[in-house]
Amino acid sequence: MLKHFRIIAALFVCCGVNAQTSNSLRVNDLQMIGTHNSYHAGIPTNLMKLLKRTDPGFASLQDYVHPSLERQLDEGVRQLELDVYSDSKGGLYASPAGPRLVAEAGLPADPPFDPQGLMKKPGFKVIHVQGLDYISNCQPFTACLAAIRNWSKSHPKHLPVFVLLEMKTDHWKDFMVQPEPITSTTFDQLDKTLLSVFHRSELITPDDVRGQYSTLEEAILARGWPRLKKARGKVIFLLDQRQLSALYAMGHPSLRGRIIFSNAEPGTPEGAFIEVNDPIQDHDQIVSLIKRGYLVRTMTDSVPSIVDANDIHRREAGMTSGAQILSTDHPFDDVAPSGYVVRFPNGIVRCNPVLTNTGCSASALRE
């Protein structure tokens, strides 16, 4: 009887400790894989033929395709990236230069890219390069958001999904449409658009993380990111460009009332999420940021030459840096012809290799 009691007591202590450890884990205690330009559906066939002749360097950079956002999430991707163009009046990107360039080159026309006329309606659009690389696996922006939300609602216990937003203003060819400028009004409308699809309770926002602390950075350095158990089933939006961080925070000190975490400088009131996209050159910086409590995104393959050569140095540096988000064009089973791929030995996420004192275990990360 005493022997049985001791076994039961030991099991109780064991399981109680594991449960306590699991409950103490925070969002930044793990490491996950995300996709770069997650919406990218490829350049139309004949336009790509033309670009390979006239601008092979550009064509090489755009020669990849991602499946639907839902499929990526099903396969384990936990960070998606969307390039967003403001189109307040509608129609700004409805007539890209690509079809005209194909016709002028004497090539057969590609299929119509917008048979439903979605690009003619007002609202944010998801495009890589206006005029040339304009096919997306979701359109408009609200449809991309709806796809993410629907998947999230169908998987209520999922690990948090991060959505990185890049607000596009590039214009480097005469035949490209000049994008609308990004202003504080643009960002106000962006926040409203996010909340038109997601309920506030379905998100983790800067206000949630800041709590009673005076600044967002003070909160993550002193208390940390939300606990993982409370972040399950939630979506977290991130802003890509650091140069827009101050504009997004204008009138919203420490991102009060905002929906997105900006890519802010460490040491600023908004500092919580940081992009450090070269894990080789800035490896030590990433490790330091992780240990202090920041959430960091890095890139494991920034150019096709890395993938084509199956060069794993950048990938391995990103993994050992502890950056919580590893961005790639080749996640999990999407193996490049060279054999290059980014995945973990087991599971879709893993315990952060730098934060080894959290007591994290593989069982605590199961969905």
CSV table of C-alpha atoms in Angstrom, one decimal:
chain,number,residue,atom,x,y,z
A,1,MET,CA,0.0,0.0,0.0
A,2,LEU,CA,2.8,2.4,0.9
A,3,LYS,CA,4.6,1.6,-2.3
A,4,HIS,CA,1.5,2.4,-4.3
A,5,PHE,CA,1.0,5.6,-2.4
A,6,ARG,CA,4.6,6.7,-3.2
A,7,ILE,CA,4.1,6.0,-6.9
A,8,ILE,CA,0.9,8.0,-7.0
A,9,ALA,CA,2.5,10.8,-5.1
A,10,ALA,CA,5.5,10.8,-7.4
A,11,LEU,CA,3.1,11.0,-10.4
A,12,PHE,CA,1.2,13.8,-8.8
A,13,VAL,CA,4.4,15.8,-8.3
A,14,CYS,CA,5.7,15.1,-11.7
A,15,CYS,CA,2.5,16.0,-13.5
A,16,GLY,CA,1.9,19.0,-11.3
A,17,VAL,CA,5.3,20.4,-12.1
A,18,ASN,CA,4.8,19.7,-15.8
A,19,ALA,CA,1.5,21.5,-15.8
A,20,GLN,CA,2.9,24.4,-13.9
A,21,THR,CA,5.8,24.7,-16.3
A,22,SER,CA,3.5,24.5,-19.3
A,23,ASN,CA,1.3,27.2,-17.8
A,24,SER,CA,4.3,29.5,-17.3
A,25,LEU,CA,5.5,29.4,-20.9
A,26,ARG,CA,5.2,32.7,-22.8
A,27,VAL,CA,4.8,33.5,-26.5
A,28,ASN,CA,8.5,34.3,-26.9
A,29,ASP,CA,9.6,31.0,-25.3
A,30,LEU,CA,9.3,29.1,-28.6
A,31,GLN,CA,10.6,29.1,-32.2
A,32,MET,CA,8.5,28.8,-35.3
A,33,ILE,CA,8.7,28.9,-39.1
A,34,GLY,CA,7.1,31.5,-41.2
A,35,THR,CA,6.9,32.2,-45.0
A,36,HIS,CA,8.3,35.2,-46.9
A,37,ASN,CA,5.7,36.8,-49.1
A,38,SER,CA,3.1,34.2,-48.2
A,39,TYR,CA,0.6,35.4,-50.7
A,40,HIS,CA,2.9,35.0,-53.7
A,41,ALA,CA,1.2,32.9,-56.5
A,42,GLY,CA,3.8,33.5,-59.2
A,43,ILE,CA,4.1,35.6,-62.3
A,44,PRO,CA,1.9,34.6,-65.2
A,45,THR,CA,3.6,32.2,-67.6
A,46,ASN,CA,4.2,34.4,-70.7
A,47,LEU,CA,5.1,37.4,-68.6
A,48,MET,CA,7.7,35.3,-66.9
A,49,LYS,CA,9.0,34.2,-70.2
A,50,LEU,CA,9.4,37.9,-71.2
A,51,LEU,CA,11.1,38.8,-67.9
A,52,LYS,CA,13.5,36.0,-68.2
A,53,ARG,CA,14.7,37.4,-71.5
A,54,THR,CA,14.7,41.1,-70.5
A,55,ASP,CA,15.5,41.1,-66.8
A,56,PRO,CA,16.7,37.6,-65.7
A,57,GLY,CA,17.8,38.8,-62.3
A,58,PHE,CA,14.4,40.1,-61.4
A,59,ALA,CA,12.7,37.0,-62.9
A,60,SER,CA,14.9,34.8,-60.7
A,61,LEU,CA,14.0,36.6,-57.6
A,62,GLN,CA,10.3,36.2,-58.2
A,63,ASP,CA,10.3,32.6,-59.4
A,64,TYR,CA,8.6,30.9,-56.5
A,65,VAL,CA,5.0,30.0,-55.5
A,66,HIS,CA,3.3,29.6,-52.2
A,67,PRO,CA,0.0,27.6,-51.7
A,68,SER,CA,-3.0,29.1,-50.1
A,69,LEU,CA,-2.7,30.7,-46.7
A,70,GLU,CA,-4.9,28.0,-45.2
A,71,ARG,CA,-2.7,25.2,-46.6
A,72,GLN,CA,0.4,26.9,-45.3
A,73,LEU,CA,-1.2,27.1,-41.8
A,74,ASP,CA,-2.3,23.4,-42.1
A,75,GLU,CA,1.3,22.5,-42.9
A,76,GLY,CA,2.6,24.2,-39.8
A,77,VAL,CA,3.5,27.8,-40.9
A,78,ARG,CA,2.9,30.1,-37.9
A,79,GLN,CA,3.9,33.4,-39.5
A,80,LEU,CA,2.5,34.8,-42.7
A,81,GLU,CA,3.7,37.8,-44.6
A,82,LEU,CA,1.4,40.1,-46.7
A,83,ASP,CA,2.5,43.1,-48.8
A,84,VAL,CA,-0.2,45.7,-48.6
A,85,TYR,CA,-0.9,48.6,-51.0
A,86,SER,CA,-3.4,51.3,-50.2
A,87,ASP,CA,-6.1,51.8,-52.8
A,88,SER,CA,-8.6,54.1,-51.1
A,89,LYS,CA,-10.6,54.9,-54.2
A,90,GLY,CA,-10.2,51.6,-56.0
A,91,GLY,CA,-8.9,50.7,-59.5
A,92,LEU,CA,-5.3,52.0,-58.9
A,93,TYR,CA,-3.9,48.5,-59.6
A,94,ALA,CA,-6.7,47.2,-61.9
A,95,SER,CA,-4.7,47.5,-65.2
A,96,PRO,CA,-1.1,46.3,-64.6
A,97,ALA,CA,1.5,46.8,-67.3
A,98,GLY,CA,2.3,43.1,-67.6
A,99,PRO,CA,-0.4,42.1,-70.1
A,100,ARG,CA,0.5,45.1,-72.3
A,101,LEU,CA,4.2,44.2,-72.2
A,102,VAL,CA,3.4,40.6,-73.2
A,103,ALA,CA,1.3,41.8,-76.1
A,104,GLU,CA,4.0,44.2,-77.3
A,105,ALA,CA,6.5,41.4,-77.2
A,106,GLY,CA,4.2,39.3,-79.5
A,107,LEU,CA,3.6,36.6,-76.8
A,108,PRO,CA,0.3,34.9,-76.2
A,109,ALA,CA,-1.9,36.6,-73.6
A,110,ASP,CA,-2.0,35.2,-70.1
A,111,PRO,CA,-5.4,34.4,-68.5
A,112,PRO,CA,-7.2,37.5,-67.1
A,113,PHE,CA,-5.7,38.1,-63.6
A,114,ASP,CA,-8.9,39.7,-62.1
A,115,PRO,CA,-12.0,38.2,-63.6
A,116,GLN,CA,-14.1,39.2,-60.6
A,117,GLY,CA,-13.1,42.8,-60.8
A,118,LEU,CA,-11.8,42.9,-57.2
A,119,MET,CA,-9.0,45.3,-58.1
A,120,LYS,CA,-11.6,47.9,-59.1
A,121,LYS,CA,-13.1,48.2,-55.7
A,122,PRO,CA,-11.8,50.5,-52.9
A,123,GLY,CA,-9.7,48.9,-50.2
A,124,PHE,CA,-6.2,47.6,-49.5
A,125,LYS,CA,-4.7,45.2,-52.0
A,126,VAL,CA,-2.1,42.5,-51.7
A,127,ILE,CA,0.6,42.7,-54.4
A,128,HIS,CA,4.3,42.0,-54.6
A,129,VAL,CA,5.4,44.4,-57.4
A,130,GLN,CA,2.7,46.5,-59.1
A,131,GLY,CA,2.6,46.1,-62.8
A,132,LEU,CA,4.8,43.0,-63.0
A,133,ASP,CA,4.2,40.6,-60.1
A,134,TYR,CA,0.6,41.1,-59.2
A,135,ILE,CA,-0.9,37.6,-58.8
A,136,SER,CA,-1.8,36.7,-55.2
A,137,ASN,CA,-3.3,33.6,-53.6
A,138,CYS,CA,-5.9,35.9,-51.9
A,139,GLN,CA,-7.3,39.2,-52.9
A,140,PRO,CA,-8.2,41.8,-51.7
A,141,PHE,CA,-6.5,42.3,-48.3
A,142,THR,CA,-9.8,41.6,-46.4
A,143,ALA,CA,-10.1,38.2,-48.2
A,144,CYS,CA,-6.6,37.3,-46.9
A,145,LEU,CA,-7.6,38.3,-43.4
A,146,ALA,CA,-10.8,36.3,-43.7
A,147,ALA,CA,-8.8,33.2,-44.8
A,148,ILE,CA,-6.6,33.5,-41.7
A,149,ARG,CA,-9.5,34.1,-39.4
A,150,ASN,CA,-11.6,31.2,-40.7
A,151,TRP,CA,-8.6,28.9,-40.3
A,152,SER,CA,-8.0,30.2,-36.8
A,153,LYS,CA,-11.7,29.7,-35.8
A,154,SER,CA,-11.5,26.1,-37.1
A,155,HIS,CA,-8.4,25.4,-35.0
A,156,PRO,CA,-9.3,27.2,-31.7
A,157,LYS,CA,-6.3,25.8,-29.8
A,158,HIS,CA,-3.6,26.7,-32.3
A,159,LEU,CA,-0.4,28.2,-31.3
A,160,PRO,CA,-0.4,32.0,-32.0
A,161,VAL,CA,-0.2,33.0,-35.6
A,162,PHE,CA,1.8,36.1,-36.5
A,163,VAL,CA,1.0,38.1,-39.6
A,164,LEU,CA,3.7,40.5,-40.8
A,165,LEU,CA,2.4,43.4,-42.9
A,166,GLU,CA,4.7,45.3,-45.3
A,167,MET,CA,3.1,48.6,-46.5
A,168,LYS,CA,4.3,49.1,-50.0
A,169,THR,CA,5.3,52.4,-51.6
A,170,ASP,CA,8.0,51.3,-54.1
A,171,HIS,CA,8.1,52.8,-57.6
A,172,TRP,CA,11.2,52.1,-59.6
A,173,LYS,CA,9.9,51.7,-63.2
A,174,ASP,CA,8.1,54.3,-65.3
A,175,PHE,CA,5.3,51.9,-66.2
A,176,MET,CA,4.6,51.1,-62.6
A,177,VAL,CA,1.7,52.9,-60.9
A,178,GLN,CA,2.8,55.3,-58.2
A,179,PRO,CA,1.4,53.9,-55.0
A,180,GLU,CA,-0.6,56.0,-52.6
A,181,PRO,CA,1.6,57.5,-49.8
A,182,ILE,CA,1.4,56.0,-46.4
A,183,THR,CA,0.1,58.5,-43.8
A,184,SER,CA,-1.3,58.3,-40.3
A,185,THR,CA,-4.8,58.2,-42.0
A,186,THR,CA,-3.7,55.2,-43.9
A,187,PHE,CA,-2.7,53.5,-40.7
A,188,ASP,CA,-6.0,54.5,-39.1
A,189,GLN,CA,-7.8,52.8,-42.0
A,190,LEU,CA,-5.6,49.8,-41.8
A,191,ASP,CA,-6.5,49.2,-38.1
A,192,LYS,CA,-10.2,49.6,-38.9
A,193,THR,CA,-9.8,47.1,-41.7
A,194,LEU,CA,-8.2,44.6,-39.4
A,195,LEU,CA,-11.1,45.0,-36.9
A,196,SER,CA,-13.6,44.7,-39.7
A,197,VAL,CA,-12.6,41.1,-40.1
A,198,PHE,CA,-11.2,40.1,-36.6
A,199,HIS,CA,-13.0,40.6,-33.4
A,200,ARG,CA,-10.8,42.4,-30.9
A,201,SER,CA,-10.9,39.3,-28.6
A,202,GLU,CA,-9.3,37.2,-31.4
A,203,LEU,CA,-6.1,39.3,-31.4
A,204,ILE,CA,-3.2,40.1,-29.1
A,205,THR,CA,-2.5,43.8,-29.4
A,206,PRO,CA,0.0,46.2,-27.9
A,207,ASP,CA,-2.5,47.2,-25.2
A,208,ASP,CA,-2.9,43.6,-24.1
A,209,VAL,CA,0.9,43.2,-23.7
A,210,ARG,CA,1.5,46.6,-22.1
A,211,GLY,CA,-1.2,46.2,-19.4
A,212,GLN,CA,-0.5,48.6,-16.5
A,213,TYR,CA,3.1,49.3,-17.5
A,214,SER,CA,3.9,52.8,-18.8
A,215,THR,CA,5.4,51.6,-22.0
A,216,LEU,CA,5.3,48.5,-24.2
A,217,GLU,CA,9.0,47.9,-23.9
A,218,GLU,CA,8.9,48.2,-20.1
A,219,ALA,CA,6.2,45.5,-20.0
A,220,ILE,CA,8.0,43.0,-22.2
A,221,LEU,CA,11.3,43.5,-20.3
A,222,ALA,CA,9.8,43.4,-16.8
A,223,ARG,CA,6.9,41.0,-17.2
A,224,GLY,CA,7.3,39.4,-20.6
A,225,TRP,CA,5.0,38.5,-23.5
A,226,PRO,CA,1.6,36.9,-22.7
A,227,ARG,CA,1.5,33.4,-21.5
A,228,LEU,CA,1.2,30.8,-24.3
A,229,LYS,CA,-1.9,29.3,-22.9
A,230,LYS,CA,-3.7,32.6,-23.2
A,231,ALA,CA,-2.3,33.2,-26.7
A,232,ARG,CA,-3.6,30.0,-28.2
A,233,GLY,CA,-6.2,30.6,-30.9
A,234,LYS,CA,-5.0,34.3,-31.2
A,235,VAL,CA,-3.5,36.3,-34.1
A,236,ILE,CA,-0.8,38.9,-33.7
A,237,PHE,CA,-0.1,41.5,-36.3
A,238,LEU,CA,3.4,42.9,-36.9
A,239,LEU,CA,4.6,45.9,-39.0
A,240,ASP,CA,7.6,45.2,-41.3
A,241,GLN,CA,9.2,48.5,-42.0
A,242,ARG,CA,11.1,50.2,-39.2
A,243,GLN,CA,11.0,53.5,-41.1
A,244,LEU,CA,7.2,53.6,-40.7
A,245,SER,CA,7.2,52.8,-37.0
A,246,ALA,CA,7.2,56.4,-35.8
A,247,LEU,CA,4.4,57.3,-38.2
A,248,TYR,CA,2.3,54.4,-36.9
A,249,ALA,CA,2.9,55.5,-33.3
A,250,MET,CA,2.1,59.1,-34.0
A,251,GLY,CA,-0.7,60.1,-31.7
A,252,HIS,CA,-0.5,56.6,-30.1
A,253,PRO,CA,2.5,56.7,-27.7
A,254,SER,CA,3.7,53.2,-26.9
A,255,LEU,CA,1.1,52.1,-29.5
A,256,ARG,CA,-1.8,52.8,-27.2
A,257,GLY,CA,-5.0,52.0,-29.1
A,258,ARG,CA,-3.1,50.5,-32.1
A,259,ILE,CA,-3.6,46.9,-33.3
A,260,ILE,CA,-0.2,46.2,-34.8
A,261,PHE,CA,3.2,45.8,-33.1
A,262,SER,CA,5.7,48.0,-35.0
A,263,ASN,CA,9.3,47.0,-35.8
A,264,ALA,CA,10.7,49.5,-33.3
A,265,GLU,CA,14.2,50.3,-32.2
A,266,PRO,CA,15.2,48.6,-29.0
A,267,GLY,CA,15.2,51.2,-26.2
A,268,THR,CA,12.1,53.0,-27.5
A,269,PRO,CA,8.6,53.0,-25.8
A,270,GLU,CA,7.3,50.8,-28.7
A,271,GLY,CA,10.1,48.3,-28.5
A,272,ALA,CA,8.7,44.7,-28.3
A,273,PHE,CA,9.0,43.3,-31.8
A,274,ILE,CA,12.3,43.6,-33.7
A,275,GLU,CA,13.4,42.5,-37.2
A,276,VAL,CA,17.0,41.5,-37.5
A,277,ASN,CA,17.1,39.8,-40.9
A,278,ASP,CA,20.8,38.8,-41.2
A,279,PRO,CA,21.3,36.0,-38.6
A,280,ILE,CA,24.9,35.5,-39.6
A,281,GLN,CA,26.2,39.1,-39.3
A,282,ASP,CA,23.9,40.0,-36.4
A,283,HIS,CA,23.8,36.6,-34.6
A,284,ASP,CA,25.1,38.0,-31.3
A,285,GLN,CA,22.6,40.9,-31.4
A,286,ILE,CA,19.7,38.5,-31.9
A,287,VAL,CA,20.8,36.3,-29.0
A,288,SER,CA,21.0,39.4,-26.8
A,289,LEU,CA,17.6,40.6,-27.8
A,290,ILE,CA,16.0,37.2,-27.2
A,291,LYS,CA,17.5,37.0,-23.7
A,292,ARG,CA,16.2,40.4,-22.8
A,293,GLY,CA,12.6,39.5,-23.8
A,294,TYR,CA,12.1,40.8,-27.3
A,295,LEU,CA,10.3,39.0,-30.1
A,296,VAL,CA,12.6,38.7,-33.1
A,297,ARG,CA,12.1,37.8,-36.8
A,298,THR,CA,15.0,36.8,-39.0
A,299,MET,CA,15.3,35.4,-42.6
A,300,THR,CA,16.9,32.1,-43.3
A,301,ASP,CA,17.2,32.5,-47.1
A,302,SER,CA,17.2,36.0,-48.5
A,303,VAL,CA,18.3,35.3,-52.1
A,304,PRO,CA,17.9,32.5,-54.6
A,305,SER,CA,21.6,31.7,-54.7
A,306,ILE,CA,21.4,30.5,-51.1
A,307,VAL,CA,18.7,28.1,-51.9
A,308,ASP,CA,20.2,27.0,-55.3
A,309,ALA,CA,23.4,26.1,-53.6
A,310,ASN,CA,21.7,24.4,-50.6
A,311,ASP,CA,23.8,26.7,-48.4
A,312,ILE,CA,22.6,26.1,-44.9
A,313,HIS,CA,24.8,28.5,-43.0
A,314,ARG,CA,22.2,31.3,-42.8
A,315,ARG,CA,19.5,28.8,-41.9
A,316,GLU,CA,21.6,27.3,-39.1
A,317,ALA,CA,22.6,30.7,-37.8
A,318,GLY,CA,18.9,31.8,-37.6
A,319,MET,CA,18.0,28.6,-35.7
A,320,THR,CA,20.8,28.9,-33.1
A,321,SER,CA,20.2,32.7,-32.7
A,322,GLY,CA,16.9,32.0,-30.9
A,323,ALA,CA,14.9,34.3,-33.2
A,324,GLN,CA,11.3,33.2,-32.6
A,325,ILE,CA,10.3,33.7,-36.2
A,326,LEU,CA,12.3,32.1,-39.0
A,327,SER,CA,11.2,33.4,-42.4
A,328,THR,CA,11.7,31.2,-45.5
A,329,ASP,CA,10.4,30.4,-49.0
A,330,HIS,CA,10.9,26.7,-48.3
A,331,PRO,CA,9.1,25.6,-45.1
A,332,PHE,CA,8.6,22.0,-44.0
A,333,ASP,CA,7.9,19.8,-47.1
A,334,ASP,CA,8.4,22.6,-49.7
A,335,VAL,CA,11.9,21.3,-50.5
A,336,ALA,CA,13.8,23.2,-53.2
A,337,PRO,CA,15.3,21.2,-56.1
A,338,SER,CA,18.7,21.6,-54.4
A,339,GLY,CA,17.4,20.0,-51.3
A,340,TYR,CA,17.2,23.2,-49.3
A,341,VAL,CA,14.4,23.3,-46.7
A,342,VAL,CA,13.7,24.9,-43.3
A,343,ARG,CA,12.2,22.6,-40.7
A,344,PHE,CA,12.7,21.3,-37.3
A,345,PRO,CA,13.7,17.7,-36.5
A,346,ASN,CA,10.3,17.2,-34.8
A,347,GLY,CA,7.1,19.2,-34.9
A,348,ILE,CA,6.1,22.5,-36.4
A,349,VAL,CA,7.6,24.6,-33.5
A,350,ARG,CA,10.2,24.0,-30.9
A,351,CYS,CA,11.3,25.3,-27.6
A,352,ASN,CA,13.6,28.4,-28.0
A,353,PRO,CA,17.2,27.2,-28.0
A,354,VAL,CA,18.4,30.4,-26.3
A,355,LEU,CA,15.8,30.5,-23.5
A,356,THR,CA,16.8,27.3,-21.9
A,357,ASN,CA,15.6,28.2,-18.4
A,358,THR,CA,11.9,28.2,-19.2
A,359,GLY,CA,11.3,24.5,-18.6
A,360,CYS,CA,9.8,24.2,-22.1
A,361,SER,CA,9.0,20.8,-23.4
A,362,ALA,CA,7.7,19.4,-26.7
A,363,SER,CA,4.5,18.2,-25.0
A,364,ALA,CA,3.8,21.8,-23.9
A,365,LEU,CA,3.8,23.0,-27.5
A,366,ARG,CA,1.4,20.5,-28.9
A,367,GLU,CA,-1.7,21.9,-30.5
